[in-house]
C-alpha cells in the first residue's frame, strides 16, 4: 500500500462517508479533517517522489491493454494543490456559510468526487488512464457547476459541450498514438514522436493542445469558463477556480512538454510565417493573457471579473512553462501555486460579501470597509497577489516569467505580458474600490463582518500568499520536484529567490526593506503631525453642497469611462458570434435532416438507386 | 434478343410499379404498384433460368429430351409469389384499418395525422 | 553597515534632490509666466506647514495606511535605485522589481483616496490608472528594448556598461528612438500638464487630493518630490549613462526634469481618452520602431 | 520687488471678546509650552507664514482683483501664497464681496471643512458692514458674526496693492503667532451657531461635527456649547443629525462618535 | 473442423411450430396464449443455449437440409457470432413479451414468428433462404407495429409495409442478378466464385440491391423514414425489440454478405457512406427532436450508423468493434425506450422528474453516460475498439467517419444531458411528472444491471468478442467448413 493508495483510499472513504452521513453539521469538519490528512500524506510522500515515482496497486488490463496509476513529481505537485484547495474549500464550507446553504450535502459530495477524479487524473500512469481521469474530472466539474440550478444550468451545459469536444479530440489523439506506437505508455509515445512525419506531429500536437486547452480555457475556447465558474456555489467555485482549470495545464505539460518535448515542438514550423508550433502556442497563451483581462475590466459582477482573470492568469502559466528554460518553467509552475492561493482567497472573500450583502453586483456595493474589515484585508492581499505587486507571491512568479522571456529574447511576448499586468491592476482596483471603498449604502448599514469560520481560511490563504511572497524559496522547493519530473532544466534558487547572471531577485531583502520603509513612513506620519480626527463620511467636500444619506454620492458604475471610449469598439465579441454561428448551423442542419423524415414520401432515392443498379445490370449483360 | 426483351419487360414492370408507389398519393394505388412491382421481379427471376430452345426439366423415362431449362429460379419464383401474396393480404387488411381510422387514404394526410398523434412537435 | 548607511541616506538624498526639483519646477513655471517665483525654501515651508496643521481630518484607518504605504513604497524604490557612490540593494532587486515597486505607492494612494468616499477622488484615481495604463505601454517597450541591448536588468550593471564606453555607449546614443519614446512616456509619468487629467482642479477638485489635508497633503507633497526624483533618475540610469559623479548626475536629472517642466507649462490638458490614444500612438510607435531596430541587431 | 525682510513693526494685538464690535480674538492658546514645544511652534509659525494656500471664494465683485495679485503683476507666490481649489487644503478663505444668505451657508460649510490654523479675509465694505447692500434683506451684514475673521480690507473693492498689503499683514500676524481667530470658532461655537440659526432657522447645522472636533483638539471652551447647540442635540433638522441617525459610526471600531 | 449437427434446426423449428399451434389453442383459452408462448420461447432458448455451448466448445456447425450436399442443398451455418445474436434475440423476445391488453393471441403469434424468422435469418447459409426468413421477420414486425391497435399504429405499419416490400423486391432483384452471374445461391460457394464473377459494377449493383433490402430493417439512411413513425406508434416493448435486436440481425446478415460475398472495397465504401449518413442524420435530427421517444428513434438510427461504420472497416478489428457497438446498443436502447414509454410528450414538461421517480432518472443518467462513451462504462470500450480499428487502417473515408462519429457523440451528449438538466431542474410548483410502476421499470432495470455487470466483467467479454470476430472474418475457413464436408 504505497502513499498513492493511501490517497485513493482517503478519497474513497470520504465519498462514502459524505454519502452516508453528509446531513449532520459535523460532516463539514470531518471532511476538512480528511482533506487535511490527505494534504499531510502528499507532503510526506515528497521525499519518495523526488527521484522516481510511487507505484499504485490500482490498475487493471482490458482488451489486452494494461492501465495503471502511479505518482511522479508532476502528479505529486498537482495532487498537493488539489488537496490544499479542497482543504481550504471544506474548511470554509464547514462553518456558518455551509449551514446557510440549501443543499450542503450535495456540495460536500461533489467536492469529494471532484478531488477523487483529479487525483485519478494527475497520477495517471499511461495515456488511457489519463483519458479516464480526464473524463471523470470533466463530468465531476459539470455536476458541480450544474448543482445550483437556474442560470447555472445553461452555463454548465455550455461547459459540457466544450469539455466533451475537447475530450473527443484527446481520445482521437490517444488512439492515433496507439495506432502508430502500438501501446499507451508515455515512453513509447515519446520515443516514437520524434520519428513521426511533420503532418502527423502537427495533428497530434493540435489535437492534444486543443483538447487540453478547452479545460484551461485557452483563447478560442475560453467563453464557457467565466459564467460556469461564477454560477457554482461559493466554496466549490473557489475550489474550481483555484485548481480545476489547472488540470488542463497539467495535461498540457504532461503531453506537450514532458512527452513530446519542447524541442520537438520548436522544430515544427508553420509553412508561411516563420513561427514554430511552440511559438504559435506561446502567442495563443499571450493573447489568452491580455484579452480576457481586458474583458474582466468591463465586467460589473465581482465573480465574473475574477473568473475572467482566472482565464488570463492561465495564459501566464502556460507562457512560463513553454519558455522551457529552468527559470521559465519554475516561474510557470510557481504561478500555478501562487494563483491557487490568491484566487481562492479572492473568491472566498467575494463569497463572504455575497453571504452578508446578498449581491456581488459591483454597481450596488460600496463602503464595506467599515463593516467587513477582515474580508477587506483578504481581498487586498488577494488583489496585490493577482496584480503581481511585490509583497505578495504573485510578483515572484511573474518576475521569473518576465526574466525568462527576456533571456529567451522574445520581446513582443513580454510586452503582451506587461500589458496584461497593467490591465489586471486596473480591474482589481475597480473590484476593491466598488466593493469596499467609496460610500456605504444605506441598505448595507447593518452588515456585520463575516463569521470567524469564514474569515479564518481566507486570512490563512492570504497569509500563505504573503509568506511565500517573502520567502519564495519555500514554494520553489515544491516546484523543483515537479520540474525534475518534467525533465525541465534544474533552477538554482535560495530561500529569497533567484540569482541569475543577468538580473537577480531576493525577495527577503525586497519585502524586508519595504516593511522597514513602511515602518519609517508610519513614524513620519504618526509622530510628525497632530492627532488625527476621524470624520463621518457625510463630512466630505461636495462643492459646498450639504451631503445627506439619501443623496447617492458614489462613483462606481462604468469605472474607466476614458478607457472605455478608446477600447470600447474593440469588444465586437467576434468569438462569441462564431460560437453562435456553430449553434445555428447545428440547428439548421438538424431541421434539414428532420425535415427529410417529414417529406410525404421519401423513397425517391430508391427509385434513383434502382434505375442506376438496373441499368448497370443490363449493361453488364445477364 | 429474347433475353434482352424478357429482362427489359421485367425491369419495365418493376419501374412502373415503383412509379405508382412513389408518384401517386392514394394508398390503394401504392399497393397496386407494389403488386405490379412484385410480378415484374418474379418475371425477372423466372426469365433468368431461360435457355433458348430448352424443354421443361422433367426426366421422362430416365432420359432428357434435349437442352433443359434451369429449374431453380422457378422454385424461387414459387416462394416469392407466395410471400408476395401474404404481404399483399396484410397490406389490404391494414388499408381497411387506416380507412376506418383516418377516413382518408391520401398518403400525405395520413402521414401528417400520424405524426401529430405521435406527438412529434414540429419545431 | 554600509547597507545601513545606504538605507538611511539614499531616501534622504532623494528627498532633498526632490525638493530642489520641485523648486526648479515652480521657478521655471514662474519665469515662463514672467513672475518672480517662490523663495528658495518654499517646498520646505509648504511641507512643514502642512505637517504642522493643528487639525488633521482622516476618513478611516485605510486612509492613514495608504499614506504610510505611499511613503514606504517610494522609500523602497529609492533604495533600489543605484546612484553614484551608493549601491543600495540594486543587486537584490533589478529593473523589473523597481518598476513594480513604483506601482505599490500608486496602489496605496488609490486605496487611500477610495476610502475617502469622495467621488471626485474616485474619478481622479480612475483617470490616474487609465493614464498609467496609457504611458506604461511605451515605457515597457522602452525598458524591454534597453534590457535587450544591455543584456541584463541589473541596474548597477547597466550603469557600469554605459560608464565604460563613455558617451558612445549611453542609452540615448545606442538606441535613440527608444530614448525618445521612453522620454515621452516618462513625461506622462510626471503627471504634469498635458497628462494632468487626474489632478484637473477645475473639474474634479484636484482629483485624488480632494480629501487630503494637513499631514496627508504633506505626505503627497513628499511623494511628488520622490516621484520627480525617481523617474528622473530612472531615465538617467537607463538612457543617459547614470551618474559617474554627483554634480554631473544632478545636472542630468535636472535636465530631464527641466525639459519636461518646460514642455508642461505651454500645454493645456488632454481628455483621458485623448491621453490614451496619444500615448498608444506616438510614443509607442517610436518605441516599437526602436525595439525593432534593437531586435534586428 | 526683492524678498524684503519682515520686521515686526506691528502694533500689539488687541484683546477682543466675541459680540463686542470690532474686537479681535482672545489671548493665543494659553497652555504652558515647554522650550522644545516653543521652538517647534516658532518654526512652525515661521513656515506657516511663508506658505499660504488661498481659497478665494469669489462671491462678490472682488474676485477680479485677485488674478493680478496672484499672477505676474504683483506675484504673491514670492511670499509663498498659491491659489488652492478645495477648502480642505486651503489656509486662507477670501470672501471677496457681498454674501447672500444662500452663499453664506456654503461659505460656513467650506470654512468648517478647512483645516487647523485657518484665516478669513473679508474683502471690501460689504463684509464689514453690508456695504452698498446695507439694508438689503438678502445679504449678511457683518462677516465676523458668522465666521471668525482675521482681517478686513476696506474699500468698495480694494485694489491689488491693498490685497497685497493685507496679506503681508496677515503673514506678520502668523509669524508672530497672533493669528488665532480660528480657535475662536471652536471656543465660542455657540455664539456663531446662534447667529447662523438666527438667519437660517432654529435647528440649522452643517454636517461637520464641530463640537466633537473641539473636544478632540482641546479647544473645548465654555462658549462651545450653549442653548443654540442644545437645539442641535435634541434633534433639530440639521443634516448632521440625520447623518448620525443614518450612519451611527464611521470609525473602524464602530463606537458612536459624540 | 466443423461438426454436422442436425440440432441447428431446432431454434427455428420450435418457435415456428409454436407460432402455428398458438392461435389454435388461444381460441379457447385466451390467457393461456401468453403462457404457452412464453413456454415455447423458453424451450427455444434452452435449445439454442445447448447449441451455443456445443459450438463454443467444438467450433462452428453446419447442417444440410434433407441431406442434400452444400452447393445445391440449403445449408444452416452457425458460428459463435450467430449464436451470440440468437441468444440475444431469444432473451429480448422473452423480456419484451407483450403484456396487458396487447397479450392476446395475435401479438404472441407474431412474436413467435418473429423469433423463428430472426433465428432462421441469422443461421441460414443460403441466399434465398435468408430472403425468406427476412420476409417472415418483416411481416411479423409489420404486424407487431400495428399490434398497438391505435390509429397511428395502423398507418405507421402500412407505410412500413410498403417501404419494406419495396426493399424486399429490390433484394429479390439482387438475388436474381447474383444467381444469373454465378449460378449458385449458397453463401459458402459464392465466397469462392464471387471474387472473380461478381467484381466490377455488376457486383456493386448486386450489393446495393441486397443492402437496399436489408437496409430497411437495419435503419440505413435512405430507407429509415419509417423509424420515427413506427417506434412512436408501436407499443414501447415492440419498439424496444425492433430497435434493440431485430435491426442488429439485419446488420449481421449484411456483414455476412460483406465478408463472404463482396470482400472487395466497393462494398465497404458503400457501407461506410451509409454509416456516415446514418450517424449524421440520426444525431442532427435527434438534436431537434421534440419528445423523448422521437429523440431515441433518431438516436437508434445514429447508433446503427455507427455499427455500419464499424462493419465497413475490413478485417477482424472492425467486426469486433461492430459487434461490441451492436451488443451495447442492444442493451441500452431498449431500456431507453422503456423509459420513454412513460415519459411521453415534449421534454420541457418533465421538469423536476427527479423528485417523482429518482430511480428512473438515475438509470437514465447511467445509460446516457454509457451510450456517450464515458470511460468506466462499456460504451467507452465499444468506441475504443472502433477507434482502434479505424486508426489501424486509416484511409480518407475512415478519417471522415471518425470525425463524424466523435462529433456525433458530442451532439448526442448535448441532447441527452439537455434532458437530464430538465429532469434535475425544479419543476413548477405542484406539477408532477408520470411515476413508474415497478413492472414498467423492471425490464429497464434488468438491462441496466446487465450494463453494470458488463462494466465489471469487461475483460473476459472483450476477449470473447474479439475471438468471435476473428472466426467470423475469414471467409475461406467458412467456405471450407461448408463445402468440403467429405461425404
Coordinates of N, CA, C and O in Angstrom, one line a residue, chain A residues 488-543:
Chain A
X488 N 12.5 19.4 -17.1 CA 13.0 20.7 -17.4 C 14.3 20.9 -16.7 O 14.5 20.3 -15.6
X489 N 15.2 21.8 -17.2 CA 16.5 22.1 -16.5 C 16.3 22.6 -15.1 O 15.3 23.3 -14.8
X490 N 17.2 22.2 -14.2 CA 17.1 22.5 -12.8 C 17.3 24.0 -12.6 O 18.0 24.6 -13.4
X491 N 16.7 24.6 -11.6 CA 16.8 26.0 -11.3 C 17.5 26.2 -9.9 O 16.9 25.9 -8.9
X492 N 18.7 26.7 -9.9 CA 19.4 27.0 -8.6 C 18.7 28.2 -7.9 O 18.5 29.2 -8.6
X493 N 18.2 28.0 -6.7 CA 17.5 29.1 -6.1 C 17.7 29.0 -4.6 O 17.9 28.0 -4.0
X494 N 17.7 30.3 -3.9 CA 17.9 30.3 -2.5 C 16.6 30.5 -1.8 O 15.5 30.3 -2.5
X495 N 16.6 30.8 -0.5 CA 15.3 30.9 0.2 C 14.6 32.2 -0.3 O 13.4 32.3 -0.4
X496 N 15.4 33.2 -0.7 CA 14.9 34.5 -1.0 C 14.4 34.6 -2.4 O 13.6 35.4 -2.8
X497 N 15.0 33.8 -3.3 CA 14.6 34.0 -4.7 C 15.7 33.5 -5.6 O 16.5 32.5 -5.3
X498 N 15.8 34.1 -6.8 CA 16.7 33.5 -7.8 C 17.8 34.5 -8.1 O 17.6 35.7 -8.1
X499 N 19.0 33.9 -8.3 CA 20.2 34.8 -8.6 C 20.7 34.4 -9.9 O 21.5 33.4 -10.0
X500 N 20.4 35.0 -11.0 CA 21.0 34.7 -12.3 C 22.0 35.8 -12.7 O 21.9 36.9 -12.1
X501 N 22.7 35.4 -13.7 CA 23.8 36.4 -14.1 C 23.2 37.7 -14.6 O 23.7 38.8 -14.3
X502 N 22.1 37.6 -15.2 CA 21.6 38.8 -15.9 C 20.5 39.5 -15.1 O 19.7 40.3 -15.6
X503 N 20.4 39.3 -13.8 CA 19.4 40.1 -13.1 C 18.9 39.1 -12.0 O 18.4 38.0 -12.4
X504 N 18.9 39.5 -10.8 CA 18.5 38.5 -9.7 C 17.5 39.2 -8.9 O 17.2 40.4 -8.9
X505 N 16.8 38.3 -8.1 CA 15.7 38.8 -7.2 C 15.9 38.1 -5.9 O 16.0 36.9 -5.8
X506 N 15.9 39.0 -4.8 CA 16.0 38.4 -3.5 C 14.9 39.0 -2.7 O 14.9 40.1 -2.1
X507 N 13.8 38.2 -2.6 CA 12.5 38.8 -2.0 C 12.7 39.0 -0.5 O 12.0 39.9 0.0
X508 N 13.6 38.3 0.1 CA 13.8 38.6 1.6 C 14.1 40.1 1.7 O 13.5 40.8 2.5
X509 N 15.1 40.5 0.9 CA 15.5 41.9 1.0 C 14.4 42.8 0.5 O 14.1 43.8 1.2
X510 N 13.8 42.5 -0.6 CA 12.8 43.4 -1.2 C 11.7 43.7 -0.2 O 11.4 44.8 0.2
X511 N 11.2 42.6 0.4 CA 10.0 42.7 1.3 C 10.4 43.3 2.6 O 9.8 44.2 3.2
X512 N 11.6 42.9 3.1 CA 12.0 43.5 4.4 C 12.2 45.0 4.3 O 11.7 45.8 5.1
X513 N 12.9 45.4 3.2 CA 13.1 46.8 3.0 C 11.8 47.5 2.9 O 11.5 48.6 3.5
X514 N 10.8 46.9 2.2 CA 9.5 47.5 2.0 C 8.9 47.7 3.4 O 8.3 48.8 3.7
X515 N 9.0 46.7 4.2 CA 8.3 46.8 5.6 C 9.1 47.8 6.4 O 8.4 48.7 7.0
X516 N 10.4 47.8 6.3 CA 11.1 48.9 7.1 C 10.7 50.2 6.6 O 10.3 51.1 7.4
X517 N 10.6 50.4 5.3 CA 10.3 51.7 4.7 C 8.9 52.1 5.2 O 8.6 53.2 5.6
X518 N 8.0 51.1 5.1 CA 6.6 51.4 5.6 C 6.6 51.8 7.1 O 5.9 52.7 7.5
X519 N 7.4 51.1 7.8 CA 7.6 51.4 9.3 C 8.0 52.9 9.4 O 7.4 53.7 10.1
X520 N 9.1 53.2 8.5 CA 9.6 54.6 8.6 C 8.5 55.6 8.2 O 8.3 56.6 8.8
X521 N 7.7 55.2 7.1 CA 6.6 56.1 6.7 C 5.6 56.3 7.8 O 5.1 57.4 8.1
X522 N 5.4 55.2 8.6 CA 4.4 55.2 9.7 C 4.9 56.2 10.7 O 4.2 57.1 11.2
X523 N 6.2 56.1 11.0 CA 6.8 57.0 12.0 C 6.6 58.4 11.6 O 6.0 59.3 12.3
X524 N 7.0 58.7 10.3 CA 6.8 60.1 9.8 C 5.4 60.5 9.9 O 5.1 61.6 10.4
X525 N 4.5 59.6 9.6 CA 3.1 60.0 9.5 C 2.5 60.2 10.9 O 1.8 61.2 11.2
X526 N 2.8 59.2 11.8 CA 2.0 59.3 13.1 C 2.6 60.2 14.1 O 1.9 60.8 14.9
X527 N 4.0 60.5 13.9 CA 4.6 61.3 15.0 C 4.8 62.7 14.6 O 4.9 63.6 15.4
X528 N 4.8 63.0 13.3 CA 5.1 64.4 12.9 C 3.9 65.3 13.0 O 3.9 66.4 13.2
X529 N 2.7 64.7 12.7 CA 1.5 65.6 12.6 C 0.7 65.5 13.9 O 1.0 64.8 14.8
X530 N -0.3 66.3 13.9 CA -1.2 66.3 15.1 C -2.0 65.1 15.1 O -2.1 64.3 14.1
X531 N -2.7 64.8 16.3 CA -3.5 63.6 16.3 C -4.7 63.7 15.3 O -5.3 64.7 15.1
X532 N -4.9 62.6 14.6 CA -5.9 62.7 13.5 C -7.3 62.5 14.1 O -7.5 61.9 15.1
X533 N -8.3 63.1 13.4 CA -9.7 63.1 13.9 C -10.5 62.4 12.8 O -10.5 62.9 11.6
X534 N -11.2 61.3 13.1 CA -11.9 60.6 12.1 C -13.3 61.2 11.9 O -14.0 61.5 12.9
X535 N -13.7 61.5 10.6 CA -14.9 62.2 10.4 C -16.0 61.2 9.8 O -15.6 60.2 9.2
X536 N -17.2 61.6 9.9 CA -18.3 60.9 9.3 C -18.2 61.0 7.8 O -17.7 62.0 7.2
X537 N -18.7 60.0 7.0 CA -18.4 60.1 5.6 C -19.3 61.1 4.9 O -19.2 61.4 3.7
X538 N -20.3 61.7 5.7 CA -21.1 62.8 5.1 C -20.3 64.1 5.2 O -20.5 65.1 4.5
X539 N -19.3 64.2 6.1 CA -18.4 65.4 6.2 C -17.4 65.3 5.1 O -16.2 65.0 5.3
X540 N -17.8 65.6 3.8 CA -17.0 65.4 2.7 C -17.1 66.6 1.8 O -18.2 67.2 1.8
X541 N -16.1 66.9 1.0 CA -16.1 68.1 0.1 C -17.1 67.8 -1.0 O -16.9 66.8 -1.7
X542 N -18.1 68.6 -1.2 CA -19.0 68.4 -2.4 C -19.3 69.7 -3.0 O -20.5 70.0 -3.3
X543 N -18.3 70.5 -3.1 CA -18.5 71.8 -3.8 C -19.5 72.7 -2.9 O -20.3 73.4 -3.5

